[in-house]
Tab-separated table of C-alpha atoms and ligand atoms in Angstrom:
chain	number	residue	atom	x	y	z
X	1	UNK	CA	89.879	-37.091	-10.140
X	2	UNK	CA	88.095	-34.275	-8.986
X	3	UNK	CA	85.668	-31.075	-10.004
X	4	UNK	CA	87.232	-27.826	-9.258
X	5	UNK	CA	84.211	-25.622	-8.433
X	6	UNK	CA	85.671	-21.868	-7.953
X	7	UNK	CA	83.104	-19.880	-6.115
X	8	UNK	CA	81.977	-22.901	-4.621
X	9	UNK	CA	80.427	-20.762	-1.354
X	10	UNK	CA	78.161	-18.407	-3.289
X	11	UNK	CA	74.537	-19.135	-3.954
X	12	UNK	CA	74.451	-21.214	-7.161
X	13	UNK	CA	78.066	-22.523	-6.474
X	14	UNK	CA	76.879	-23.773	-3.247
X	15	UNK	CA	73.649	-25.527	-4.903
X	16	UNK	CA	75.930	-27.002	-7.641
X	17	UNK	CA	78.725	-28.494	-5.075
X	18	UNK	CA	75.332	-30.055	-2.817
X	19	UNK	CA	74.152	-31.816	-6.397
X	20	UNK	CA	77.477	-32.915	-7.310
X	21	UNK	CA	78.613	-34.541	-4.151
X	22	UNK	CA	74.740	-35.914	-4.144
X	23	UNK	CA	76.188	-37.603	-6.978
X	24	UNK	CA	79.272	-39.145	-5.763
X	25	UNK	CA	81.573	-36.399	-7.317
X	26	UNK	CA	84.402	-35.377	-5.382
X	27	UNK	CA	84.617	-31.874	-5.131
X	28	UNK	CA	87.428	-29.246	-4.421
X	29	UNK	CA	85.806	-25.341	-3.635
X	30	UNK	CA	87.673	-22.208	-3.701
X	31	UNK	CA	86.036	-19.101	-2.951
X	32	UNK	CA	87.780	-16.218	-1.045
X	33	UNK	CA	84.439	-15.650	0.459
X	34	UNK	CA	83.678	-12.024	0.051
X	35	UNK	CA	80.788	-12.722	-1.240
X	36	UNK	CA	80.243	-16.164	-0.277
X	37	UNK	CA	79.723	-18.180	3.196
X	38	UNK	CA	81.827	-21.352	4.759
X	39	UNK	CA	78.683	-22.388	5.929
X	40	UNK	CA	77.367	-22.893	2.856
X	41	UNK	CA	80.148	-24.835	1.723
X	42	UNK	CA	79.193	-28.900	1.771
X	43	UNK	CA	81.197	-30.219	4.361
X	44	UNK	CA	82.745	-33.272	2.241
X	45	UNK	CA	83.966	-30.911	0.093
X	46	UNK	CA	87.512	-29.993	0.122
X	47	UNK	CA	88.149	-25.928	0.353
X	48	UNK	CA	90.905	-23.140	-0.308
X	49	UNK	CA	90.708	-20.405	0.503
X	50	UNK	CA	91.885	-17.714	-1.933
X	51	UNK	CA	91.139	-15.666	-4.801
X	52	UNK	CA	91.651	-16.523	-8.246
X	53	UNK	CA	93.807	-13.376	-9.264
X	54	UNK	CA	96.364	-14.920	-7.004
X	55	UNK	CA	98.149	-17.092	-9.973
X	56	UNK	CA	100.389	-18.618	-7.260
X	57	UNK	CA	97.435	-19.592	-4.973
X	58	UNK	CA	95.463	-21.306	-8.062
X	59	UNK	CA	98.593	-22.811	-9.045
X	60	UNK	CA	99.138	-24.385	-5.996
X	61	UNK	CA	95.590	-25.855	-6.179
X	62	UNK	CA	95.911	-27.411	-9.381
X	63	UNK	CA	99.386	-28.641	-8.239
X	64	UNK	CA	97.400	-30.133	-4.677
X	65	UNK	CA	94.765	-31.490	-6.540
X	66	UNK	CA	94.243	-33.842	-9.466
X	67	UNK	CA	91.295	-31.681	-11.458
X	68	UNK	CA	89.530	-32.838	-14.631
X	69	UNK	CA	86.961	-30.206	-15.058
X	70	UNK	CA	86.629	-26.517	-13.707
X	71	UNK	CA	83.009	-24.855	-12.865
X	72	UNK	CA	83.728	-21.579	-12.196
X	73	UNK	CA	81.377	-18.980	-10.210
X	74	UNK	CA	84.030	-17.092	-8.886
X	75	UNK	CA	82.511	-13.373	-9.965
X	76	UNK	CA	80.984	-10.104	-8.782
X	77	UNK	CA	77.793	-9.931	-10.253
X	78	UNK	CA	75.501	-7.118	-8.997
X	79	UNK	CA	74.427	-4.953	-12.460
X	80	UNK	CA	73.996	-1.647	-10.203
X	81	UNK	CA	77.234	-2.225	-8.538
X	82	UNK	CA	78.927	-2.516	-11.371
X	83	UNK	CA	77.802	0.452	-13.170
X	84	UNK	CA	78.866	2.491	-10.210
X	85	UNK	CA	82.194	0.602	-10.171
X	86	UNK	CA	83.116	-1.306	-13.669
X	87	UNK	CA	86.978	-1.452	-13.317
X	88	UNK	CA	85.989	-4.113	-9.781
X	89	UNK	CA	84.024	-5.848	-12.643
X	90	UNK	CA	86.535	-6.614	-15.118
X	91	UNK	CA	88.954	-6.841	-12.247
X	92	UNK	CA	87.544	-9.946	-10.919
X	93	UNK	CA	85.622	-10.896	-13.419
X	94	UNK	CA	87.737	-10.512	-16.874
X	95	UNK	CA	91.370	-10.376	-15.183
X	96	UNK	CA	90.248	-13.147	-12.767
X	97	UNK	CA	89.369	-15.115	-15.707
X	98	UNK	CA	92.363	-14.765	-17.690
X	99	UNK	CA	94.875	-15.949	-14.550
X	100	UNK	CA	92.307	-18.331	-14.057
X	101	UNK	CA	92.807	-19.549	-17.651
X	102	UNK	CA	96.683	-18.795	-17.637
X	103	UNK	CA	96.752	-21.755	-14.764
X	104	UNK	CA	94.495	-24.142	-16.748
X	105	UNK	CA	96.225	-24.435	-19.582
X	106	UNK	CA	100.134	-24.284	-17.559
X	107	UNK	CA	98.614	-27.548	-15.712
X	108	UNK	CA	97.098	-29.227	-18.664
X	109	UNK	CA	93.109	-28.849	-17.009
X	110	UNK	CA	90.973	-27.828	-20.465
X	111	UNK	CA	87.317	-28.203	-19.253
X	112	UNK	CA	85.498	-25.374	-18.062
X	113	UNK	CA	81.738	-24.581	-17.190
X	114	UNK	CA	81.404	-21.080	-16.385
X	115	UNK	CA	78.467	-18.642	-15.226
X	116	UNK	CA	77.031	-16.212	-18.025
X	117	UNK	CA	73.910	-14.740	-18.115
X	118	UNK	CA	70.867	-13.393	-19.591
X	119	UNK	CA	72.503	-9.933	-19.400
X	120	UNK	CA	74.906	-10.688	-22.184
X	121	UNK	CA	71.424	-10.066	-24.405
X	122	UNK	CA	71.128	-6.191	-23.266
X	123	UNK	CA	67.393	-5.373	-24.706
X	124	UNK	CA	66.073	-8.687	-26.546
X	125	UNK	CA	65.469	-7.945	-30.201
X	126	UNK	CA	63.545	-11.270	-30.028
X	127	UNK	CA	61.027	-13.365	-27.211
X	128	UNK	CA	61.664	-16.160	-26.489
X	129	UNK	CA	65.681	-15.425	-26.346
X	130	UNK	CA	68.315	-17.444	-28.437
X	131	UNK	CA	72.055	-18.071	-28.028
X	132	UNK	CA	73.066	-16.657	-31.386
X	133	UNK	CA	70.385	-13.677	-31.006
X	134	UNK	CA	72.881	-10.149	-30.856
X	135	UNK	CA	74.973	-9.566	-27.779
X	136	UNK	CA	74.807	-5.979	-26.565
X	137	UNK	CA	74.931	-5.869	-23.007
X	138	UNK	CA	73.480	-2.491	-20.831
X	139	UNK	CA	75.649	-3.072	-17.583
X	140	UNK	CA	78.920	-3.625	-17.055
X	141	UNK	CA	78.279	-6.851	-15.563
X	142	UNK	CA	77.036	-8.111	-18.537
X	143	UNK	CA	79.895	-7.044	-20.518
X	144	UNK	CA	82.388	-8.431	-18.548
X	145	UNK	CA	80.692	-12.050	-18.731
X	146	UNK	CA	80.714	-11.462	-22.554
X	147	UNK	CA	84.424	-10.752	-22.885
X	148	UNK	CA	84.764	-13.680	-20.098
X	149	UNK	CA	82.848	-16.229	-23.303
X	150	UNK	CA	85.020	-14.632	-25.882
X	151	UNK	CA	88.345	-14.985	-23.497
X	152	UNK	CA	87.265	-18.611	-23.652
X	153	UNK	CA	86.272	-18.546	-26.899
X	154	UNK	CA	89.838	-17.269	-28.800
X	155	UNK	CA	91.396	-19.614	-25.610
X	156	UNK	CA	90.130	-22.520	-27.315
X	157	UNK	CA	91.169	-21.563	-30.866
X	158	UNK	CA	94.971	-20.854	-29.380
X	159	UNK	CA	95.386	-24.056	-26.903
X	160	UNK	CA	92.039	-26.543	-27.226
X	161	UNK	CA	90.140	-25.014	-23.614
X	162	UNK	CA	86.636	-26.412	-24.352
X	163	UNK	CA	84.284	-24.447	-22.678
X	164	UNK	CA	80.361	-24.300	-21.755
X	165	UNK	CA	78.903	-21.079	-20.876
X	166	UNK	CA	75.739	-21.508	-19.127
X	167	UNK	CA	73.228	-17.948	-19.509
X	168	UNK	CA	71.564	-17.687	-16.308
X	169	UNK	CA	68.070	-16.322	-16.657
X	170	UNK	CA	66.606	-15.088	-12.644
X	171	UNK	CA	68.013	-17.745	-10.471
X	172	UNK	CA	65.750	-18.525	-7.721
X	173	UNK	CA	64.511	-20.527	-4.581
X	174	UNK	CA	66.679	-22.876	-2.299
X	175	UNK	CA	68.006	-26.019	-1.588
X	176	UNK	CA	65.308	-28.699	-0.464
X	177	UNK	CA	67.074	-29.146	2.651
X	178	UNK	CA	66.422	-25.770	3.405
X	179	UNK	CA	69.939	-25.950	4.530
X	180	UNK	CA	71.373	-23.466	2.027
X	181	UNK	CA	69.863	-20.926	-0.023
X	182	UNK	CA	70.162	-17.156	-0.821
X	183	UNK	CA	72.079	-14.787	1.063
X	184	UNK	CA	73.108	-12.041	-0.515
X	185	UNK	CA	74.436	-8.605	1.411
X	186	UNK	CA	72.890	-6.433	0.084
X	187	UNK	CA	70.024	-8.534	-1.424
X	188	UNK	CA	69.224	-7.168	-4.420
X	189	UNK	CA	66.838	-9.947	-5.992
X	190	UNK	CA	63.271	-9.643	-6.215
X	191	UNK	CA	61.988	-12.901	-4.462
X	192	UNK	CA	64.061	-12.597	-0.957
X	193	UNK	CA	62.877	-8.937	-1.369
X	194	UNK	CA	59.387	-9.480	-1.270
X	195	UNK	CA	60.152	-12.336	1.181
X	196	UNK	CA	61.421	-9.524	3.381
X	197	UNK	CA	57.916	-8.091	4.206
X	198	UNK	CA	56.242	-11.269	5.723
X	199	UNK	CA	59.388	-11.327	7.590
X	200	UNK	CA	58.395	-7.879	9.338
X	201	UNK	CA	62.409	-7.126	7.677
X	202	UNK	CA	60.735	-4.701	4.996
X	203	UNK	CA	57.529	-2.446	5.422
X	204	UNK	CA	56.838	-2.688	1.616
X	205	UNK	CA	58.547	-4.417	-1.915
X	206	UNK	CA	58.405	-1.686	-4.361
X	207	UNK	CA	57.790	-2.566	-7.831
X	208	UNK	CA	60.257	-0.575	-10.102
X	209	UNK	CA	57.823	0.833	-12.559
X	210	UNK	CA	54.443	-0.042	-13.615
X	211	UNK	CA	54.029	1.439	-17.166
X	212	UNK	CA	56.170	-0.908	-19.142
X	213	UNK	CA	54.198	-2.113	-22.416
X	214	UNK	CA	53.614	-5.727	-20.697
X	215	UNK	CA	49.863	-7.198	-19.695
X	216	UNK	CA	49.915	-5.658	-16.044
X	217	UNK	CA	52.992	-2.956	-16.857
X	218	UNK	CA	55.392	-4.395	-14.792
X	219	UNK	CA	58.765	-6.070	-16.003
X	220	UNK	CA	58.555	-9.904	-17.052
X	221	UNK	CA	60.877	-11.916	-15.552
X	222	UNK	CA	62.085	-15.561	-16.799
X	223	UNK	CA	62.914	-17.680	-13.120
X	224	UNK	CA	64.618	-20.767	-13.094
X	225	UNK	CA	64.894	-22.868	-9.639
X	226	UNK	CA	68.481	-22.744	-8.104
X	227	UNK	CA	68.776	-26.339	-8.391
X	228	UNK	CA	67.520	-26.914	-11.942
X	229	UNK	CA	70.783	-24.210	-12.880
X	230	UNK	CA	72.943	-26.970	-10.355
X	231	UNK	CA	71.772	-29.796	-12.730
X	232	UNK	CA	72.698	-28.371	-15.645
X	233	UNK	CA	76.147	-27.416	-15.064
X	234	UNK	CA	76.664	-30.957	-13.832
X	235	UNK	CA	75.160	-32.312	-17.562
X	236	UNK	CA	77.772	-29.532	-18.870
X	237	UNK	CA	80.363	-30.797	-17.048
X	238	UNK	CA	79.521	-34.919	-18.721
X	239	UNK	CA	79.280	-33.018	-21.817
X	240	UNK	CA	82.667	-31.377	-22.086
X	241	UNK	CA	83.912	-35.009	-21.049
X	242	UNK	CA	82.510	-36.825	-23.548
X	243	UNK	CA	84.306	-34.818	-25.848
X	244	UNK	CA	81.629	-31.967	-26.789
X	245	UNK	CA	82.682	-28.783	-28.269
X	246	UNK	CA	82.645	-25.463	-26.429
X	247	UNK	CA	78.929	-24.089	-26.533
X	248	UNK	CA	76.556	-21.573	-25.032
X	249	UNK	CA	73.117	-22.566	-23.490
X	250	UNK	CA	70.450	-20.396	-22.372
X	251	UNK	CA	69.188	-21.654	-18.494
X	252	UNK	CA	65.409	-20.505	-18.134
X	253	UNK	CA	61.627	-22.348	-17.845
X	254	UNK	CA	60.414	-20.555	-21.030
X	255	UNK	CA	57.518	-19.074	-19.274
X	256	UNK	CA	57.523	-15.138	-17.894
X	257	UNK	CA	56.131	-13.603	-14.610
X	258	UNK	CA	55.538	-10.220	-14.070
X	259	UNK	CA	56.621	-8.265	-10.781
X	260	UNK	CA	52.969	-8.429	-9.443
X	261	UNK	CA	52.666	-12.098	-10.748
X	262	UNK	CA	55.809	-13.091	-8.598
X	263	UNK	CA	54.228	-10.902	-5.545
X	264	UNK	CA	50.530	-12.507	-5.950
X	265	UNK	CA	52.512	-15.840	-5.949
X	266	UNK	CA	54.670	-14.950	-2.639
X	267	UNK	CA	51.333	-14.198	-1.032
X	268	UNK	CA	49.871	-17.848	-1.733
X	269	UNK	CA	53.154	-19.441	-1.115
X	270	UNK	CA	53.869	-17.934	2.139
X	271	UNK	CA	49.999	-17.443	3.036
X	272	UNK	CA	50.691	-13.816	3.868
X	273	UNK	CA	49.598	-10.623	2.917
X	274	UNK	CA	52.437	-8.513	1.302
X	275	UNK	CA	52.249	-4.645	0.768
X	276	UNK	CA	53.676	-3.385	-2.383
X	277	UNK	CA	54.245	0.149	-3.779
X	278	UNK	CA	55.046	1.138	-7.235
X	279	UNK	CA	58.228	3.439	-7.345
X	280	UNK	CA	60.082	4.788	-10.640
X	281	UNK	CA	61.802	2.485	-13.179
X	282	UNK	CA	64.990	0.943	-12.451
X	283	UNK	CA	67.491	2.048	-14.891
X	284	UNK	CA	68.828	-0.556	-17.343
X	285	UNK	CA	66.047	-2.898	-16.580
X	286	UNK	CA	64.319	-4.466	-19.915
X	287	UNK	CA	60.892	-5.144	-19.837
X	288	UNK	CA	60.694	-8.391	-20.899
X	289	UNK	CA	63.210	-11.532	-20.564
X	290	UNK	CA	62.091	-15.062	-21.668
X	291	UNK	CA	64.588	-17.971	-22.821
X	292	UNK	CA	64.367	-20.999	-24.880
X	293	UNK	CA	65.866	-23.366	-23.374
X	294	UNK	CA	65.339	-25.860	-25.818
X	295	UNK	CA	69.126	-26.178	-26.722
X	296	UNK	CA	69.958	-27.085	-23.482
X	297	UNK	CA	67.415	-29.426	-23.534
X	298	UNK	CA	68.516	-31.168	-26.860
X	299	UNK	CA	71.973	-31.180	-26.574
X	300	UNK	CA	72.481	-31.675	-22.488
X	301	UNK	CA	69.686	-33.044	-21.605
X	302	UNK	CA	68.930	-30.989	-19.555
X	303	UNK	CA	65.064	-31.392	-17.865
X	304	UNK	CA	64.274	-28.657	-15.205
X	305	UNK	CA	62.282	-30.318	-12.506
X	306	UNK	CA	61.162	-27.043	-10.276
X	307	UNK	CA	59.159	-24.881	-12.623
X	308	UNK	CA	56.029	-24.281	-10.917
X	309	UNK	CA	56.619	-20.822	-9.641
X	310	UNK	CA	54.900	-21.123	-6.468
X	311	UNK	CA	56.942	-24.277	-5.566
X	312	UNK	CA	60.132	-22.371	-6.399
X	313	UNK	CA	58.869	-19.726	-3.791
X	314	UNK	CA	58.148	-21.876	-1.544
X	315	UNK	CA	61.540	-23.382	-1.331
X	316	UNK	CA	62.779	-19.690	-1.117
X	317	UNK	CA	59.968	-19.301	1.753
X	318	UNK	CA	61.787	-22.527	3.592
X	319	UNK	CA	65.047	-21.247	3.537
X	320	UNK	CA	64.370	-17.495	4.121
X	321	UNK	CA	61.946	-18.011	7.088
X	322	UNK	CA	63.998	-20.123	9.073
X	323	UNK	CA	67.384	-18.487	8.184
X	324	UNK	CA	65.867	-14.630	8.829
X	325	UNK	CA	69.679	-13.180	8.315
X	326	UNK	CA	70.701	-15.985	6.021
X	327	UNK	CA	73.882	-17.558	7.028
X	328	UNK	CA	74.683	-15.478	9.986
X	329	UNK	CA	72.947	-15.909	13.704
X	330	UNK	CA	71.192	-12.651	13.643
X	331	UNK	CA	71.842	-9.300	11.897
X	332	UNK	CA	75.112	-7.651	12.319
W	1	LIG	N1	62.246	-5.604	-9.050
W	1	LIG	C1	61.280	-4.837	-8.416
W	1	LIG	N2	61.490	-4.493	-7.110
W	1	LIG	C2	62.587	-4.870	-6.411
W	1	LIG	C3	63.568	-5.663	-7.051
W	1	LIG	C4	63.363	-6.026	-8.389
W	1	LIG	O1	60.267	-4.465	-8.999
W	1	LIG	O2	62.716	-4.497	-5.241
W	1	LIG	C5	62.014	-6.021	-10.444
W	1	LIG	C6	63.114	-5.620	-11.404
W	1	LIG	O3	62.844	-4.340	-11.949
W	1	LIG	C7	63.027	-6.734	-12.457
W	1	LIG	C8	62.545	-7.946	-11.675
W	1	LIG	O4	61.998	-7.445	-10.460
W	1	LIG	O5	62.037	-6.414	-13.414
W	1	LIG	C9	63.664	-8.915	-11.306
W	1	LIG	O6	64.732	-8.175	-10.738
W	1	LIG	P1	65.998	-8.867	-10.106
W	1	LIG	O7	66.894	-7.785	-9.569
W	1	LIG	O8	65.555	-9.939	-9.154
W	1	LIG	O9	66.691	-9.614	-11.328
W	1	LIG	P2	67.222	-9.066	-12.763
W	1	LIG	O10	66.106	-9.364	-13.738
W	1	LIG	O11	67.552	-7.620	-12.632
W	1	LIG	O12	68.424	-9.908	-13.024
């Protein structure tokens, strides 16, 4: 029996196959690597390549295969990129989903972790953040991983799919190894921003606005270590097999950084000096995003072991330092 991990190439996909196999899991990946890397795909796992709108290639996986639980990555997930072009969004994303789903149920697999995130929330009415605070997302992106949780949800109600969706607060750092880590084109993410300038890739990291009504007046940020997310969809995955219900869980450490926080803590992590210029506001961006996590910690289990900021930048430091143009040999 084996765990289906779709997206199984892209950054926390990657982290989650590395924990699972850790563990003795067998593990099938698909990813039709667009956005994701065969390198960073654990080389005990077994992987397809295709895309999950193809019902006749995920068919023929769960027909190949013997799969008992789905963890499924597969998505676009860049909030600028999708307000430029929503329709690739719910293409992938929401259609993706629902062929995705289609094939599950035709083959009798109805156990699926899937990515959310934090964006679901749209501007917190509340701090800290919980799962049944109001949904109103401000990107597309964050839309289409809310109608991807209600697909599931009104999937369950018709045919018994038990689902988890796991909200990712700011996923960061890297694989201990320093084997795999972050590696996205174009990077988008604050940390292997900033990490850019001590790697003479980036003159400056600008910090998108500094008169937001925080303690400093830059935007607060919630960031939870790559492989703390990996361990938690792996306690989703017991979950759903033990016979839980299908549930939503905030993924964060509880505490908030600012942007100059995170850059003050790059500095003593990498034990470099990195310039920084303030530039306008980012649109869409909310000034302040904590979780509580504390349903994922009562009901999973779940016990993030990475929290220290500087240690998480570290890791990033590790991977980002010795892989300068992430998976590839040099830039292309
Ligand atoms: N940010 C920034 N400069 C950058 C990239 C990001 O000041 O070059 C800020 C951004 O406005 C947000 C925080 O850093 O407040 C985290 O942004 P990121 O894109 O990493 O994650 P998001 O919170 O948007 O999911």
């Amino acid at each position: 029996m084996a765990i289906l991990v779709l997206g199984g190439a892209g950054y926390i996909g990657s982290h989650t196959v590395y924990e699972l196999i850790d563990k003795g899991a067998d593990v099938v990946v698909v990813d039709n690597l667009e956005t994701g890397h065969i390198e960073a795909v654990h080389p005990k796992a077994r992987f397809y390549k295709g895309d999950i709108r193809s019902r006749g290639f995920i068919d023929s996986v769960f027909e190949n295969e013997e799969i008992h639980a789905v963890i499924h990555f597969a998505a676009n997930s860049l909030v600028g990129e999708s307000m430029v072009d929503p329709l690739k969004y719910y293409d992938n994303n929401v259609y993706g989903t629902k062929v995705l789903l289609e094939s599950m149920i035709a083959h009798d697999v109805k156990k699926i972790v899937f990515s959310s995130t934090a964006a679901t929330y749209g501007e917190p009415e509340n701090i800290p953040i919980l799962e049944d605070d109001k949904t109103c997302p401000t990107n597309a992106y964050g839309e289409t991983k809310l109608a991807m949780e209600k697909m599931m949800k009104w999937t369950d109600i018709a045919h018994g799919l038990k689902y988890v969706a796991l909200r990712y607060f700011n996923a960061c750092g890297a694989h201990e190894s320093g084997c795999i880590g972050e590696a996205h084109s174009p990077e988008t993410h604050l940390i292997p921003l900033i990490l850019q300038v001590p790697l003479g890739q980036r003159e400056f990291i600008s910090i998108f606005g500094d008169d937001y009504d925080t303690k400093d007046g830059t935007c607060i940020r919630d960031y939870i270590h790559v492989t703390d997310l990996a361990q938690a969809h792996i306690l989703a995955v017991k979950y759903l097999l033990d016979g839980g219900e299908s549930n939503t869980f905030n993924l964060g450490n509880g505490v908030g950084f600012t942007v100059k926080e995170v850059i003050e803590t790059a500095k003593k992590a990498t034990g470099l000096d990195i310039a920084q210029r303030i530039t306008p506001r980012r649109a869409g961006d909310p000034a302040r995003l904590i979780a509580s996590s504390d349903k994922a910690k009562e009901v999973l289990g779940w016990n993030p072991q990475h929290a220290d900021l500087e240690e998480i930048i570290s890791s990033a430091w590790k991977w980002h330092s010795t892989h300068p143009h992430g998976f590839k040999k040099q830039e292309a």
